[in-house]
mmCIF file with all atom_site columns, C-alpha atoms in Angstrom:
data_model
loop_
_atom_site.group_PDB
_atom_site.id
_atom_site.type_symbol
_atom_site.label_atom_id
_atom_site.label_alt_id
_atom_site.label_comp_id
_atom_site.label_asym_id
_atom_site.label_entity_id
_atom_site.label_seq_id
_atom_site.pdbx_PDB_ins_code
_atom_site.Cartn_x
_atom_site.Cartn_y
_atom_site.Cartn_z
_atom_site.occupancy
_atom_site.B_iso_or_equiv
_atom_site.pdbx_formal_charge
_atom_site.auth_seq_id
_atom_site.auth_comp_id
_atom_site.auth_asym_id
_atom_site.auth_atom_id
_atom_site.pdbx_PDB_model_num
ATOM 1   C CA . ASP A 1 1   ? 84.173 163.582 -33.561 1.00 0.00 ? 214 ASP A CA 1
ATOM 2   C CA . ILE A 1 2   ? 85.674 164.673 -36.675 1.00 0.00 ? 215 ILE A CA 1
ATOM 3   C CA . GLN A 1 3   ? 85.367 168.822 -37.139 1.00 0.00 ? 216 GLN A CA 1
ATOM 4   C CA . MET A 1 4   ? 84.596 170.011 -40.719 1.00 0.00 ? 217 MET A CA 1
ATOM 5   C CA . THR A 1 5   ? 85.847 173.548 -41.358 1.00 0.00 ? 218 THR A CA 1
ATOM 6   C CA . GLN A 1 6   ? 84.430 175.178 -44.198 1.00 0.00 ? 219 GLN A CA 1
ATOM 7   C CA . SER A 1 7   ? 85.575 178.675 -45.560 1.00 0.00 ? 220 SER A CA 1
ATOM 8   C CA . PRO A 1 8   ? 84.562 180.994 -46.362 1.00 0.00 ? 221 PRO A CA 1
ATOM 9   C CA . SER A 1 9   ? 81.229 181.021 -44.296 1.00 0.00 ? 222 SER A CA 1
ATOM 10  C CA . SER A 1 10  ? 79.713 183.509 -47.199 1.00 0.00 ? 223 SER A CA 1
ATOM 11  C CA . LEU A 1 11  ? 80.660 185.208 -50.315 1.00 0.00 ? 224 LEU A CA 1
ATOM 12  C CA . SER A 1 12  ? 79.155 187.437 -52.955 1.00 0.00 ? 225 SER A CA 1
ATOM 13  C CA . ALA A 1 13  ? 79.603 186.459 -56.716 1.00 0.00 ? 226 ALA A CA 1
ATOM 14  C CA . SER A 1 14  ? 77.956 187.429 -60.095 1.00 0.00 ? 227 SER A CA 1
ATOM 15  C CA . VAL A 1 15  ? 76.515 185.384 -62.467 1.00 0.00 ? 228 VAL A CA 1
ATOM 16  C CA . GLY A 1 16  ? 79.363 183.558 -64.732 1.00 0.00 ? 229 GLY A CA 1
ATOM 17  C CA . ASP A 1 17  ? 81.914 184.000 -61.738 1.00 0.00 ? 230 ASP A CA 1
ATOM 18  C CA . ARG A 1 18  ? 84.031 180.918 -60.556 1.00 0.00 ? 231 ARG A CA 1
ATOM 19  C CA . VAL A 1 19  ? 83.203 179.995 -57.220 1.00 0.00 ? 232 VAL A CA 1
ATOM 20  C CA . THR A 1 20  ? 85.477 178.092 -54.690 1.00 0.00 ? 233 THR A CA 1
ATOM 21  C CA . ILE A 1 21  ? 84.464 176.786 -51.141 1.00 0.00 ? 234 ILE A CA 1
ATOM 22  C CA . THR A 1 22  ? 87.073 174.832 -49.249 1.00 0.00 ? 235 THR A CA 1
ATOM 23  C CA . CYS A 1 23  ? 86.774 172.400 -46.573 1.00 0.00 ? 236 CYS A CA 1
ATOM 24  C CA . HIS A 1 24  ? 89.017 170.893 -43.696 1.00 0.00 ? 237 HIS A CA 1
ATOM 25  C CA . ALA A 1 25  ? 88.692 167.796 -41.921 1.00 0.00 ? 238 ALA A CA 1
ATOM 26  C CA . SER A 1 26  ? 90.446 167.590 -38.533 1.00 0.00 ? 239 SER A CA 1
ATOM 27  C CA . GLN A 1 27  ? 91.491 164.086 -39.529 1.00 0.00 ? 240 GLN A CA 1
ATOM 28  C CA . ASP A 1 28  ? 92.254 161.995 -42.433 1.00 0.00 ? 241 ASP A CA 1
ATOM 29  C CA . ILE A 1 29  ? 88.812 161.112 -44.225 1.00 0.00 ? 242 ILE A CA 1
ATOM 30  C CA . THR A 1 30  ? 90.430 159.641 -47.373 1.00 0.00 ? 243 THR A CA 1
ATOM 31  C CA . LYS A 1 31  ? 87.926 160.564 -49.902 1.00 0.00 ? 244 LYS A CA 1
ATOM 32  C CA . HIS A 1 32  ? 84.772 160.251 -47.662 1.00 0.00 ? 245 HIS A CA 1
ATOM 33  C CA . LEU A 1 33  ? 83.355 163.385 -48.321 1.00 0.00 ? 246 LEU A CA 1
ATOM 34  C CA . ASN A 1 34  ? 80.035 164.778 -49.667 1.00 0.00 ? 247 ASN A CA 1
ATOM 35  C CA . TRP A 1 35  ? 78.871 168.171 -50.839 1.00 0.00 ? 248 TRP A CA 1
ATOM 36  C CA . TYR A 1 36  ? 75.278 169.182 -50.664 1.00 0.00 ? 249 TYR A CA 1
ATOM 37  C CA . GLN A 1 37  ? 73.255 172.650 -51.985 1.00 0.00 ? 250 GLN A CA 1
ATOM 38  C CA . GLN A 1 38  ? 70.734 173.780 -49.884 1.00 0.00 ? 251 GLN A CA 1
ATOM 39  C CA . LYS A 1 39  ? 68.369 176.471 -51.005 1.00 0.00 ? 252 LYS A CA 1
ATOM 40  C CA . ALA A 1 40  ? 65.977 178.254 -48.142 1.00 0.00 ? 253 ALA A CA 1
ATOM 41  C CA . GLY A 1 41  ? 63.298 175.976 -46.500 1.00 0.00 ? 254 GLY A CA 1
ATOM 42  C CA . ILE A 1 42  ? 64.367 173.241 -48.846 1.00 0.00 ? 255 ILE A CA 1
ATOM 43  C CA . ALA A 1 43  ? 65.949 169.831 -47.988 1.00 0.00 ? 256 ALA A CA 1
ATOM 44  C CA . PRO A 1 44  ? 69.552 169.387 -48.814 1.00 0.00 ? 257 PRO A CA 1
ATOM 45  C CA . LYS A 1 45  ? 70.452 167.888 -52.487 1.00 0.00 ? 258 LYS A CA 1
ATOM 46  C CA . LEU A 1 46  ? 73.555 165.917 -52.881 1.00 0.00 ? 259 LEU A CA 1
ATOM 47  C CA . LEU A 1 47  ? 75.843 167.319 -55.462 1.00 0.00 ? 260 LEU A CA 1
ATOM 48  C CA . ILE A 1 48  ? 79.227 165.609 -55.009 1.00 0.00 ? 261 ILE A CA 1
ATOM 49  C CA . TYR A 1 49  ? 80.246 162.153 -53.394 1.00 0.00 ? 262 TYR A CA 1
ATOM 50  C CA . ASP A 1 50  ? 83.646 160.477 -53.018 1.00 0.00 ? 263 ASP A CA 1
ATOM 51  C CA . ALA A 1 51  ? 85.433 164.062 -52.800 1.00 0.00 ? 264 ALA A CA 1
ATOM 52  C CA . SER A 1 52  ? 85.191 164.321 -56.408 1.00 0.00 ? 265 SER A CA 1
ATOM 53  C CA . LYS A 1 53  ? 82.103 161.994 -57.908 1.00 0.00 ? 266 LYS A CA 1
ATOM 54  C CA . LEU A 1 54  ? 79.337 164.007 -59.595 1.00 0.00 ? 267 LEU A CA 1
ATOM 55  C CA . GLU A 1 55  ? 75.451 162.967 -58.826 1.00 0.00 ? 268 GLU A CA 1
ATOM 56  C CA . THR A 1 56  ? 73.782 161.818 -61.429 1.00 0.00 ? 269 THR A CA 1
ATOM 57  C CA . GLY A 1 57  ? 71.854 164.623 -63.085 1.00 0.00 ? 270 GLY A CA 1
ATOM 58  C CA . VAL A 1 58  ? 74.041 167.574 -61.335 1.00 0.00 ? 271 VAL A CA 1
ATOM 59  C CA . PRO A 1 59  ? 75.321 170.100 -64.030 1.00 0.00 ? 272 PRO A CA 1
ATOM 60  C CA . SER A 1 60  ? 79.125 169.397 -64.956 1.00 0.00 ? 273 SER A CA 1
ATOM 61  C CA . ARG A 1 61  ? 79.844 172.985 -63.869 1.00 0.00 ? 274 ARG A CA 1
ATOM 62  C CA . PHE A 1 62  ? 79.902 171.628 -60.096 1.00 0.00 ? 275 PHE A CA 1
ATOM 63  C CA . THR A 1 63  ? 83.347 169.883 -59.140 1.00 0.00 ? 276 THR A CA 1
ATOM 64  C CA . GLY A 1 64  ? 85.110 168.547 -56.277 1.00 0.00 ? 277 GLY A CA 1
ATOM 65  C CA . SER A 1 65  ? 88.588 167.583 -55.297 1.00 0.00 ? 278 SER A CA 1
ATOM 66  C CA . GLY A 1 66  ? 90.973 166.590 -52.672 1.00 0.00 ? 279 GLY A CA 1
ATOM 67  C CA . SER A 1 67  ? 91.969 163.919 -50.185 1.00 0.00 ? 280 SER A CA 1
ATOM 68  C CA . GLY A 1 68  ? 92.974 163.464 -46.755 1.00 0.00 ? 281 GLY A CA 1
ATOM 69  C CA . THR A 1 69  ? 91.943 166.650 -44.631 1.00 0.00 ? 282 THR A CA 1
ATOM 70  C CA . ASP A 1 70  ? 91.869 169.344 -47.558 1.00 0.00 ? 283 ASP A CA 1
ATOM 71  C CA . PHE A 1 71  ? 88.888 169.335 -49.941 1.00 0.00 ? 284 PHE A CA 1
ATOM 72  C CA . THR A 1 72  ? 87.806 171.966 -52.839 1.00 0.00 ? 285 THR A CA 1
ATOM 73  C CA . PHE A 1 73  ? 84.335 172.260 -54.339 1.00 0.00 ? 286 PHE A CA 1
ATOM 74  C CA . THR A 1 74  ? 84.300 174.454 -57.242 1.00 0.00 ? 287 THR A CA 1
ATOM 75  C CA . ILE A 1 75  ? 81.493 176.117 -59.455 1.00 0.00 ? 288 ILE A CA 1
ATOM 76  C CA . SER A 1 76  ? 83.144 177.029 -62.756 1.00 0.00 ? 289 SER A CA 1
ATOM 77  C CA . SER A 1 77  ? 80.400 179.361 -64.070 1.00 0.00 ? 290 SER A CA 1
ATOM 78  C CA . LEU A 1 78  ? 77.890 180.563 -61.508 1.00 0.00 ? 291 LEU A CA 1
ATOM 79  C CA . GLN A 1 79  ? 74.387 180.438 -62.655 1.00 0.00 ? 292 GLN A CA 1
ATOM 80  C CA . PRO A 1 80  ? 71.124 182.393 -61.476 1.00 0.00 ? 293 PRO A CA 1
ATOM 81  C CA . GLU A 1 81  ? 69.928 178.803 -59.984 1.00 0.00 ? 294 GLU A CA 1
ATOM 82  C CA . ASP A 1 82  ? 73.296 178.327 -57.788 1.00 0.00 ? 295 ASP A CA 1
ATOM 83  C CA . PHE A 1 83  ? 72.491 180.927 -55.310 1.00 0.00 ? 296 PHE A CA 1
ATOM 84  C CA . ALA A 1 84  ? 72.396 178.754 -52.281 1.00 0.00 ? 297 ALA A CA 1
ATOM 85  C CA . THR A 1 85  ? 74.034 177.266 -49.108 1.00 0.00 ? 298 THR A CA 1
ATOM 86  C CA . TYR A 1 86  ? 76.679 174.693 -49.488 1.00 0.00 ? 299 TYR A CA 1
ATOM 87  C CA . TYR A 1 87  ? 77.697 172.128 -47.232 1.00 0.00 ? 300 TYR A CA 1
ATOM 88  C CA . CYS A 1 88  ? 80.449 169.547 -46.981 1.00 0.00 ? 301 CYS A CA 1
ATOM 89  C CA . GLN A 1 89  ? 79.906 166.451 -45.005 1.00 0.00 ? 302 GLN A CA 1
ATOM 90  C CA . GLN A 1 90  ? 82.259 163.469 -43.814 1.00 0.00 ? 303 GLN A CA 1
ATOM 91  C CA . TYR A 1 91  ? 81.264 159.918 -43.825 1.00 0.00 ? 304 TYR A CA 1
ATOM 92  C CA . HIS A 1 92  ? 84.441 158.632 -42.778 1.00 0.00 ? 305 HIS A CA 1
ATOM 93  C CA . ASN A 1 93  ? 83.359 158.179 -39.264 1.00 0.00 ? 306 ASN A CA 1
ATOM 94  C CA . LEU A 1 94  ? 80.325 158.369 -36.872 1.00 0.00 ? 307 LEU A CA 1
ATOM 95  C CA . PRO A 1 95  ? 78.748 160.821 -36.154 1.00 0.00 ? 308 PRO A CA 1
ATOM 96  C CA . ARG A 1 96  ? 78.849 162.141 -39.787 1.00 0.00 ? 309 ARG A CA 1
ATOM 97  C CA . THR A 1 97  ? 79.552 165.591 -39.374 1.00 0.00 ? 310 THR A CA 1
ATOM 98  C CA . PHE A 1 98  ? 78.910 168.491 -41.419 1.00 0.00 ? 311 PHE A CA 1
ATOM 99  C CA . GLY A 1 99  ? 80.735 171.848 -42.248 1.00 0.00 ? 312 GLY A CA 1
ATOM 100 C CA . GLY A 1 100 ? 79.382 175.181 -41.144 1.00 0.00 ? 313 GLY A CA 1
ATOM 101 C CA . GLY A 1 101 ? 78.117 175.863 -44.526 1.00 0.00 ? 314 GLY A CA 1
ATOM 102 C CA . THR A 1 102 ? 79.039 178.646 -47.338 1.00 0.00 ? 315 THR A CA 1
ATOM 103 C CA . LYS A 1 103 ? 76.117 180.934 -48.235 1.00 0.00 ? 316 LYS A CA 1
ATOM 104 C CA . VAL A 1 104 ? 76.742 182.035 -52.040 1.00 0.00 ? 317 VAL A CA 1
ATOM 105 C CA . GLU A 1 105 ? 74.869 185.110 -52.220 1.00 0.00 ? 318 GLU A CA 1
ATOM 106 C CA . SER A 1 106 ? 74.492 187.677 -55.507 1.00 0.00 ? 319 SER A CA 1
ATOM 107 C CA . LYS A 1 107 ? 77.097 190.439 -55.617 1.00 0.00 ? 320 LYS A CA 1
ATOM 108 C CA . GLU B 2 1   ? 59.587 158.049 -57.283 1.00 0.00 ? 234 GLU B CA 1
ATOM 109 C CA . VAL B 2 2   ? 61.127 157.877 -53.831 1.00 0.00 ? 235 VAL B CA 1
ATOM 110 C CA . GLN B 2 3   ? 58.873 159.891 -50.957 1.00 0.00 ? 236 GLN B CA 1
ATOM 111 C CA . LEU B 2 4   ? 60.048 160.521 -47.869 1.00 0.00 ? 237 LEU B CA 1
ATOM 112 C CA . VAL B 2 5   ? 56.951 162.400 -45.593 1.00 0.00 ? 238 VAL B CA 1
ATOM 113 C CA . GLU B 2 6   ? 58.223 163.576 -41.972 1.00 0.00 ? 239 GLU B CA 1
ATOM 114 C CA . SER B 2 7   ? 55.303 164.372 -39.340 1.00 0.00 ? 240 SER B CA 1
ATOM 115 C CA . GLY B 2 8   ? 54.859 164.679 -35.797 1.00 0.00 ? 241 GLY B CA 1
ATOM 116 C CA . GLY B 2 9   ? 56.763 168.109 -35.168 1.00 0.00 ? 242 GLY B CA 1
ATOM 117 C CA . GLY B 2 10  ? 55.082 171.001 -33.158 1.00 0.00 ? 243 GLY B CA 1
ATOM 118 C CA . LEU B 2 11  ? 55.281 172.953 -29.861 1.00 0.00 ? 244 LEU B CA 1
ATOM 119 C CA . VAL B 2 12  ? 56.911 171.289 -26.850 1.00 0.00 ? 245 VAL B CA 1
ATOM 120 C CA . GLN B 2 13  ? 57.619 172.437 -23.453 1.00 0.00 ? 246 GLN B CA 1
ATOM 121 C CA . PRO B 2 14  ? 61.348 172.107 -21.885 1.00 0.00 ? 247 PRO B CA 1
ATOM 122 C CA . GLY B 2 15  ? 61.744 168.592 -20.594 1.00 0.00 ? 248 GLY B CA 1
ATOM 123 C CA . GLY B 2 16  ? 58.414 167.194 -22.660 1.00 0.00 ? 249 GLY B CA 1
ATOM 124 C CA . SER B 2 17  ? 58.491 164.708 -25.230 1.00 0.00 ? 250 SER B CA 1
ATOM 125 C CA . LEU B 2 18  ? 57.733 164.327 -28.803 1.00 0.00 ? 251 LEU B CA 1
ATOM 126 C CA . ARG B 2 19  ? 57.631 161.092 -31.237 1.00 0.00 ? 252 ARG B CA 1
ATOM 127 C CA . LEU B 2 20  ? 58.351 162.261 -35.155 1.00 0.00 ? 253 LEU B CA 1
ATOM 128 C CA . SER B 2 21  ? 57.437 159.921 -38.011 1.00 0.00 ? 254 SER B CA 1
ATOM 129 C CA . CYS B 2 22  ? 59.032 159.402 -41.387 1.00 0.00 ? 255 CYS B CA 1
ATOM 130 C CA . ALA B 2 23  ? 56.694 157.757 -44.175 1.00 0.00 ? 256 ALA B CA 1
ATOM 131 C CA . ALA B 2 24  ? 58.909 156.198 -47.121 1.00 0.00 ? 257 ALA B CA 1
ATOM 132 C CA . SER B 2 25  ? 57.574 154.884 -50.430 1.00 0.00 ? 258 SER B CA 1
ATOM 133 C CA . GLY B 2 26  ? 58.578 154.274 -53.932 1.00 0.00 ? 259 GLY B CA 1
ATOM 134 C CA . PHE B 2 27  ? 61.783 151.958 -52.770 1.00 0.00 ? 260 PHE B CA 1
ATOM 135 C CA . THR B 2 28  ? 62.391 148.864 -50.539 1.00 0.00 ? 261 THR B CA 1
ATOM 136 C CA . PHE B 2 29  ? 62.419 150.411 -47.367 1.00 0.00 ? 262 PHE B CA 1
ATOM 137 C CA . ASN B 2 30  ? 64.126 147.454 -45.514 1.00 0.00 ? 263 ASN B CA 1
ATOM 138 C CA . THR B 2 31  ? 67.222 147.703 -47.841 1.00 0.00 ? 264 THR B CA 1
ATOM 139 C CA . TYR B 2 32  ? 68.363 151.101 -46.737 1.00 0.00 ? 265 TYR B CA 1
ATOM 140 C CA . TRP B 2 33  ? 69.916 152.671 -43.797 1.00 0.00 ? 266 TRP B CA 1
ATOM 141 C CA . MET B 2 34  ? 67.966 155.534 -42.604 1.00 0.00 ? 267 MET B CA 1
ATOM 142 C CA . THR B 2 35  ? 69.432 158.909 -41.041 1.00 0.00 ? 268 THR B CA 1
ATOM 143 C CA . TRP B 2 36  ? 67.809 162.016 -39.081 1.00 0.00 ? 269 TRP B CA 1
ATOM 144 C CA . VAL B 2 37  ? 69.504 165.369 -39.795 1.00 0.00 ? 270 VAL B CA 1
ATOM 145 C CA . ARG B 2 38  ? 68.379 168.417 -38.118 1.00 0.00 ? 271 ARG B CA 1
ATOM 146 C CA . GLN B 2 39  ? 68.696 172.349 -38.956 1.00 0.00 ? 272 GLN B CA 1
ATOM 147 C CA . ALA B 2 40  ? 68.083 174.392 -35.986 1.00 0.00 ? 273 ALA B CA 1
ATOM 148 C CA . PRO B 2 41  ? 66.569 178.369 -37.295 1.00 0.00 ? 274 PRO B CA 1
ATOM 149 C CA . GLY B 2 42  ? 69.122 180.098 -39.372 1.00 0.00 ? 275 GLY B CA 1
ATOM 150 C CA . GLN B 2 43  ? 71.732 177.569 -38.598 1.00 0.00 ? 276 GLN B CA 1
ATOM 151 C CA . GLY B 2 44  ? 73.634 174.677 -40.368 1.00 0.00 ? 277 GLY B CA 1
ATOM 152 C CA . LEU B 2 45  ? 73.024 170.920 -41.033 1.00 0.00 ? 278 LEU B CA 1
ATOM 153 C CA . GLU B 2 46  ? 73.550 168.796 -37.759 1.00 0.00 ? 279 GLU B CA 1
ATOM 154 C CA . TRP B 2 47  ? 73.544 164.555 -38.138 1.00 0.00 ? 280 TRP B CA 1
ATOM 155 C CA . VAL B 2 48  ? 71.218 163.372 -35.503 1.00 0.00 ? 281 VAL B CA 1
ATOM 156 C CA . ALA B 2 49  ? 71.268 159.685 -35.760 1.00 0.00 ? 282 ALA B CA 1
ATOM 157 C CA . ASN B 2 50  ? 71.161 156.517 -38.125 1.00 0.00 ? 283 ASN B CA 1
ATOM 158 C CA . ILE B 2 51  ? 69.596 153.333 -38.152 1.00 0.00 ? 284 ILE B CA 1
ATOM 159 C CA . LYS B 2 52  ? 70.685 149.994 -40.000 1.00 0.00 ? 285 LYS B CA 1
ATOM 160 C CA . GLU B 2 53  ? 68.304 148.162 -42.571 1.00 0.00 ? 286 GLU B CA 1
ATOM 161 C CA . ASP B 2 54  ? 66.975 145.767 -39.966 1.00 0.00 ? 287 ASP B CA 1
ATOM 162 C CA . GLY B 2 55  ? 67.317 148.074 -36.918 1.00 0.00 ? 288 GLY B CA 1
ATOM 163 C CA . SER B 2 56  ? 70.017 145.977 -35.208 1.00 0.00 ? 289 SER B CA 1
ATOM 164 C CA . GLU B 2 57  ? 72.652 149.080 -35.357 1.00 0.00 ? 290 GLU B CA 1
ATOM 165 C CA . LYS B 2 58  ? 71.594 152.546 -34.073 1.00 0.00 ? 291 LYS B CA 1
ATOM 166 C CA . ASN B 2 59  ? 74.137 155.805 -33.863 1.00 0.00 ? 292 ASN B CA 1
ATOM 167 C CA . TYR B 2 60  ? 73.317 159.068 -32.436 1.00 0.00 ? 293 TYR B CA 1
ATOM 168 C CA . VAL B 2 61  ? 75.346 162.271 -31.974 1.00 0.00 ? 294 VAL B CA 1
ATOM 169 C CA . ASP B 2 62  ? 76.285 162.938 -28.678 1.00 0.00 ? 295 ASP B CA 1
ATOM 170 C CA . SER B 2 63  ? 74.087 165.811 -27.792 1.00 0.00 ? 296 SER B CA 1
ATOM 171 C CA . VAL B 2 64  ? 71.018 163.401 -27.714 1.00 0.00 ? 297 VAL B CA 1
ATOM 172 C CA . LYS B 2 65  ? 72.440 160.470 -26.571 1.00 0.00 ? 298 LYS B CA 1
ATOM 173 C CA . GLY B 2 66  ? 70.335 159.082 -23.960 1.00 0.00 ? 299 GLY B CA 1
ATOM 174 C CA . ARG B 2 67  ? 67.406 161.285 -24.845 1.00 0.00 ? 300 ARG B CA 1
ATOM 175 C CA . PHE B 2 68  ? 66.352 160.319 -28.390 1.00 0.00 ? 301 PHE B CA 1
ATOM 176 C CA . THR B 2 69  ? 65.874 156.826 -29.786 1.00 0.00 ? 302 THR B CA 1
ATOM 177 C CA . ILE B 2 70  ? 65.677 156.108 -33.503 1.00 0.00 ? 303 ILE B CA 1
ATOM 178 C CA . SER B 2 71  ? 63.527 153.041 -34.423 1.00 0.00 ? 304 SER B CA 1
ATOM 179 C CA . ARG B 2 72  ? 61.912 151.861 -37.638 1.00 0.00 ? 305 ARG B CA 1
ATOM 180 C CA . ASP B 2 73  ? 58.964 149.362 -38.522 1.00 0.00 ? 306 ASP B CA 1
ATOM 181 C CA . ASN B 2 74  ? 59.853 147.640 -41.805 1.00 0.00 ? 307 ASN B CA 1
ATOM 182 C CA . GLY B 2 75  ? 56.580 146.403 -42.134 1.00 0.00 ? 308 GLY B CA 1
ATOM 183 C CA . LYS B 2 76  ? 55.033 149.607 -42.388 1.00 0.00 ? 309 LYS B CA 1
ATOM 184 C CA . ASN B 2 77  ? 57.823 151.599 -44.015 1.00 0.00 ? 310 ASN B CA 1
ATOM 185 C CA . SER B 2 78  ? 58.419 154.095 -41.426 1.00 0.00 ? 311 SER B CA 1
ATOM 186 C CA . LEU B 2 79  ? 61.019 155.604 -39.274 1.00 0.00 ? 312 LEU B CA 1
ATOM 187 C CA . TYR B 2 80  ? 60.706 157.034 -35.997 1.00 0.00 ? 313 TYR B CA 1
ATOM 188 C CA . LEU B 2 81  ? 62.457 159.374 -33.789 1.00 0.00 ? 314 LEU B CA 1
ATOM 189 C CA . GLN B 2 82  ? 61.224 159.371 -30.132 1.00 0.00 ? 315 GLN B CA 1
ATOM 190 C CA . MET B 2 83  ? 62.669 162.718 -28.129 1.00 0.00 ? 316 MET B CA 1
ATOM 191 C CA . ASN B 2 84  ? 62.394 162.811 -24.641 1.00 0.00 ? 317 ASN B CA 1
ATOM 192 C CA . SER B 2 85  ? 63.714 165.534 -22.056 1.00 0.00 ? 318 SER B CA 1
ATOM 193 C CA . LEU B 2 86  ? 63.562 168.052 -24.914 1.00 0.00 ? 319 LEU B CA 1
ATOM 194 C CA . ARG B 2 87  ? 65.648 171.246 -24.675 1.00 0.00 ? 320 ARG B CA 1
ATOM 195 C CA . GLY B 2 88  ? 65.534 174.387 -26.288 1.00 0.00 ? 321 GLY B CA 1
ATOM 196 C CA . GLU B 2 89  ? 68.421 173.677 -28.478 1.00 0.00 ? 322 GLU B CA 1
ATOM 197 C CA . ASP B 2 90  ? 66.501 170.813 -29.768 1.00 0.00 ? 323 ASP B CA 1
ATOM 198 C CA . THR B 2 91  ? 64.732 173.247 -31.604 1.00 0.00 ? 324 THR B CA 1
ATOM 199 C CA . ALA B 2 92  ? 65.046 172.626 -35.162 1.00 0.00 ? 325 ALA B CA 1
ATOM 200 C CA . VAL B 2 93  ? 63.624 171.285 -38.387 1.00 0.00 ? 326 VAL B CA 1
ATOM 201 C CA . TYR B 2 94  ? 63.956 167.518 -38.505 1.00 0.00 ? 327 TYR B CA 1
ATOM 202 C CA . PHE B 2 95  ? 64.636 165.757 -41.656 1.00 0.00 ? 328 PHE B CA 1
ATOM 203 C CA . CYS B 2 96  ? 64.481 162.392 -42.331 1.00 0.00 ? 329 CYS B CA 1
ATOM 204 C CA . ALA B 2 97  ? 66.888 161.209 -45.403 1.00 0.00 ? 330 ALA B CA 1
ATOM 205 C CA . ARG B 2 98  ? 67.941 157.618 -47.132 1.00 0.00 ? 331 ARG B CA 1
ATOM 206 C CA . GLY B 2 99  ? 71.225 156.206 -46.639 1.00 0.00 ? 332 GLY B CA 1
ATOM 207 C CA . THR B 2 100 ? 74.160 156.321 -44.352 1.00 0.00 ? 333 THR B CA 1
ATOM 208 C CA . TYR B 2 101 ? 76.906 157.406 -46.513 1.00 0.00 ? 334 TYR B CA 1
ATOM 209 C CA . GLN B 2 102 ? 75.016 159.508 -48.974 1.00 0.00 ? 335 GLN B CA 1
ATOM 210 C CA . ASN B 2 103 ? 71.754 160.985 -48.564 1.00 0.00 ? 336 ASN B CA 1
ATOM 211 C CA . ARG B 2 104 ? 70.163 161.044 -51.928 1.00 0.00 ? 337 ARG B CA 1
ATOM 212 C CA . HIS B 2 105 ? 66.624 161.436 -50.864 1.00 0.00 ? 338 HIS B CA 1
ATOM 213 C CA . TRP B 2 106 ? 65.303 163.649 -48.114 1.00 0.00 ? 339 TRP B CA 1
ATOM 214 C CA . GLY B 2 107 ? 61.777 164.429 -46.991 1.00 0.00 ? 340 GLY B CA 1
ATOM 215 C CA . GLN B 2 108 ? 60.555 167.922 -46.631 1.00 0.00 ? 341 GLN B CA 1
ATOM 216 C CA . GLY B 2 109 ? 61.131 168.519 -42.980 1.00 0.00 ? 342 GLY B CA 1
ATOM 217 C CA . THR B 2 110 ? 59.138 168.922 -39.880 1.00 0.00 ? 343 THR B CA 1
ATOM 218 C CA . LEU B 2 111 ? 59.418 171.596 -37.198 1.00 0.00 ? 344 LEU B CA 1
ATOM 219 C CA . VAL B 2 112 ? 59.999 171.057 -33.578 1.00 0.00 ? 345 VAL B CA 1
ATOM 220 C CA . THR B 2 113 ? 59.664 174.016 -31.242 1.00 0.00 ? 346 THR B CA 1
ATOM 221 C CA . VAL B 2 114 ? 60.870 173.693 -27.516 1.00 0.00 ? 347 VAL B CA 1
ATOM 222 C CA . SER B 2 115 ? 59.571 176.732 -25.824 1.00 0.00 ? 348 SER B CA 1
ATOM 223 C CA . SER B 2 116 ? 57.651 177.441 -22.588 1.00 0.00 ? 349 SER B CA 1
#
C-alpha cells in the first residue's frame, strides 16, 4: 500500500496568515492526489484534485502543487471558516490511502 | 441535488455483524463507482472499500478483507456494507461517498460501535 505522510499534524495560525501543509507519498503517484477539508462531525469536502486543480466553487486562496512523491497545499490568507482538518489522499493505486491529517487551529 | 444517506449503524458486540446501507438520490446511481470510508473516534480518515458501477469489481483495504462485503442494488439506488466478525478497531463513523478517484459527494455518516 502507498503510505501518505502529512506534516505538520497540527498548526496554530491567525486569520490572514499563509498556511502550508506538505504530503509525502511512499512511491511515485504522479499527480493522483486529492486534498480534503473536514470540519468536526461533518463529512469531508473535496478542495483540490489532480494535485493542483481547484474544485468548482472552492475559493482561490486554496492551492495545491507537486508531483511524484512530494506535494504542498497552501491557504494564501487564512479565513475564519478555514479552521478545520485537512487530508491528502492518493488515488494512484488501491487501496486509496489518506494522510494522517493536519488540524489548523486558531492561534 | 445529490444526496447520500447512510443508515444501519449501532452498537454491536465483538464478533457480531451489521449491515450498513446508503440510499442515493439526485444522480444516476448506476453510472458511478461508490466508496465506503470510515473514521474512528478522534482519528483520521480510512478508505475501506469501493465497488464498480455494475458491481463487477470490488476492492477492500487489507484490514477488512474476508470480513466485510461491499455490494449495491442499482434498482434501489442503494449501496451496502455487510460487516461480519466485527472487532473493536472497527468502531468508527462510516461514510459512503460517490466516485472512486475523487469523492465529491458524501453522506453524513453512521456510527458503528463495537463493544461488549
